[in-house]
PDB file of C-alpha atoms in Angstrom:
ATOM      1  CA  UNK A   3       0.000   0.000   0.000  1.00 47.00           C
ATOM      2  CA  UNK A   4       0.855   3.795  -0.797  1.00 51.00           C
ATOM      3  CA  UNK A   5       1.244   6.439   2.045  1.00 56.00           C
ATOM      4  CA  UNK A   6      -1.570   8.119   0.894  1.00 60.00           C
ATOM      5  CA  UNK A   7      -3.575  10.107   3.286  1.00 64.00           C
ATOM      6  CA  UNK A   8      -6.494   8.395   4.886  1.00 78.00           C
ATOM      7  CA  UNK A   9      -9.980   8.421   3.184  1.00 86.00           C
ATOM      8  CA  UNK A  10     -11.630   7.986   6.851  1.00 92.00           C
ATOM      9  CA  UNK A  11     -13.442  10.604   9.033  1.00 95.00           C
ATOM     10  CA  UNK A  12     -13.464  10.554  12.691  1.00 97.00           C
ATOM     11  CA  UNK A  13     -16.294  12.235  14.857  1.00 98.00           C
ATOM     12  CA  UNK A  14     -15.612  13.450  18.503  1.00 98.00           C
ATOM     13  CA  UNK A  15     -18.681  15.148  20.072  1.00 98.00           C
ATOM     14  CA  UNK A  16     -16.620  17.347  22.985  1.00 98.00           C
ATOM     15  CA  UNK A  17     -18.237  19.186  25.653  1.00 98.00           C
ATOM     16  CA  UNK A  18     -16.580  21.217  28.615  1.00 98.00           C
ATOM     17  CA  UNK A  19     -13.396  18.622  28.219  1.00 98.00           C
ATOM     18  CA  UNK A  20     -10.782  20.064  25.726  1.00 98.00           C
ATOM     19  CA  UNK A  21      -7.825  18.131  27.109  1.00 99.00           C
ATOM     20  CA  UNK A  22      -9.386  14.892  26.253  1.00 99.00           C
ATOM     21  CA  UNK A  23     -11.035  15.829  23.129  1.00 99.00           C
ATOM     22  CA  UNK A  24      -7.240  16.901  22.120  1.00 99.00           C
ATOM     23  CA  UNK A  25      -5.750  13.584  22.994  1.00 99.00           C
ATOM     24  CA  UNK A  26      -8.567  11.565  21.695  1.00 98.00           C
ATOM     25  CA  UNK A  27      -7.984  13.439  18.506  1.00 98.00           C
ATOM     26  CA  UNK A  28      -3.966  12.859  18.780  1.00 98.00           C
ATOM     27  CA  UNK A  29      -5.045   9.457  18.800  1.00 98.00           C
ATOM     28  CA  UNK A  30      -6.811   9.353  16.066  1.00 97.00           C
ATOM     29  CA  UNK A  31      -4.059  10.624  13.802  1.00 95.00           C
ATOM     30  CA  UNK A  32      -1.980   8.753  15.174  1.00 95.00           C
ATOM     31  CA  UNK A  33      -4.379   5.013  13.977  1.00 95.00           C
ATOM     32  CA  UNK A  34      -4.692   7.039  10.394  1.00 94.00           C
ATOM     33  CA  UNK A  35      -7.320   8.951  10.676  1.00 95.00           C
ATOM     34  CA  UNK A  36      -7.125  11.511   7.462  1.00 92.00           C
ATOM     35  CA  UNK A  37      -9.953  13.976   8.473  1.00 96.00           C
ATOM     36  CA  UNK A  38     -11.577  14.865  12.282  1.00 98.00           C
ATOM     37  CA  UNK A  39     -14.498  16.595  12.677  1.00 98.00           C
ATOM     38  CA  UNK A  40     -14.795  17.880  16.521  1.00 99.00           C
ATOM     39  CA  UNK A  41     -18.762  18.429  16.827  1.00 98.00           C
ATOM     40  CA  UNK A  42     -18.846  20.916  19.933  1.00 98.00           C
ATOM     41  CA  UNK A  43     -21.771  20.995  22.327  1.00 97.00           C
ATOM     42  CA  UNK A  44     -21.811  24.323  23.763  1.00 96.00           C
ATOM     43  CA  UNK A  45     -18.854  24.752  25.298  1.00 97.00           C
ATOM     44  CA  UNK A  46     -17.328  27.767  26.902  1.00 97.00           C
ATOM     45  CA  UNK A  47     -15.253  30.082  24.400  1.00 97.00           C
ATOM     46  CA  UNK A  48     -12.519  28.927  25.818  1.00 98.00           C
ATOM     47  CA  UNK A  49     -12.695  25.336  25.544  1.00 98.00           C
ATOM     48  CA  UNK A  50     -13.116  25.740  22.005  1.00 97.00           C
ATOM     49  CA  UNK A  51      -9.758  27.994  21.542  1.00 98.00           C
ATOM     50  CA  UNK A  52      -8.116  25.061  23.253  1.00 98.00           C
ATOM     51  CA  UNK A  53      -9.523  22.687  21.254  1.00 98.00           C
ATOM     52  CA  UNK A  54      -8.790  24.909  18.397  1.00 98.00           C
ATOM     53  CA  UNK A  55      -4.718  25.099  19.415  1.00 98.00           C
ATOM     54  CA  UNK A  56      -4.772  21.217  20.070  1.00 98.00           C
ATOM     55  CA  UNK A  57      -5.648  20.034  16.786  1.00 98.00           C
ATOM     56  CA  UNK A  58      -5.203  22.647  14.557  1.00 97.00           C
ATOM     57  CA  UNK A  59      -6.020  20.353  11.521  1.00 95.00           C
ATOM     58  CA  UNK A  60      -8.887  19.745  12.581  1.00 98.00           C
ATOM     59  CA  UNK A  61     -13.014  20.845  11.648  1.00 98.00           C
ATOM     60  CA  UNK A  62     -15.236  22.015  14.176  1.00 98.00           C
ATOM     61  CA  UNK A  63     -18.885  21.910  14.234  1.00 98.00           C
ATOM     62  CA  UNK A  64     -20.079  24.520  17.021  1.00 98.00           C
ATOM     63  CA  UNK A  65     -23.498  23.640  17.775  1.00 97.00           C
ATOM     64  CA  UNK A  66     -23.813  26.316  20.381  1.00 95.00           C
ATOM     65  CA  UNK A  67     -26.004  24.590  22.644  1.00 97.00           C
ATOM     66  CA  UNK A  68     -25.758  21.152  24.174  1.00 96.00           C
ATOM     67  CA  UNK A  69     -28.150  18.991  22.386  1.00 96.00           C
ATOM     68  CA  UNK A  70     -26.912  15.473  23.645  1.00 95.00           C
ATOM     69  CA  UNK A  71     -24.417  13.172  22.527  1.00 96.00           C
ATOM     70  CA  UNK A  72     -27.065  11.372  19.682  1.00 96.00           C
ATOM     71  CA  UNK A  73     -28.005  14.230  17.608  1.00 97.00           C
ATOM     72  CA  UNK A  74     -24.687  15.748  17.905  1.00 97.00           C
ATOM     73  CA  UNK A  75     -22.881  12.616  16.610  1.00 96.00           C
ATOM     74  CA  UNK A  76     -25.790  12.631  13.901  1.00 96.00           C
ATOM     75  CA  UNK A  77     -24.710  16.802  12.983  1.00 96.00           C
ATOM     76  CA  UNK A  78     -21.113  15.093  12.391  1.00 92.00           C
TER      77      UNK A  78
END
């Protein structure tokens, strides 16, 4: 196989919990994950900027409300 980049999207619903929502996403890279979308929750401002500064590669969804881990997952 090639070292191209990975074709598979990860999904991390975070709320109120940057550190781990950075290392689960460091983890992630780290199996081959090519793409992760971070689908906030309403977290504080700045949760997000950490979040943000951890995984700079990464998308994020800000929901601005907490709408529960199901239909946040789903806005992934």
């Amino acid at each position: 196989m090639g070292s191209s980049p990975s074709a598979l999207t990860a999904v991390v619903v975070h709320r109120r919990r940057p550190e781990a929502c950075v290392r689960t996403g460091e983890l992630l890279a780290a199996q081959g994950v090519g793409r992760l979308l971070v689908v906030d929750n309403g977290s504080p401002s700045e949760d997000l900027a950490a979040v943000r500064a951890g995984l700079p590669g990464a998308e994020v969804l800000e929901l601005g409300r907490n709408t529960g881990f199901g239909p946040a997952a789903n806005a992934g």
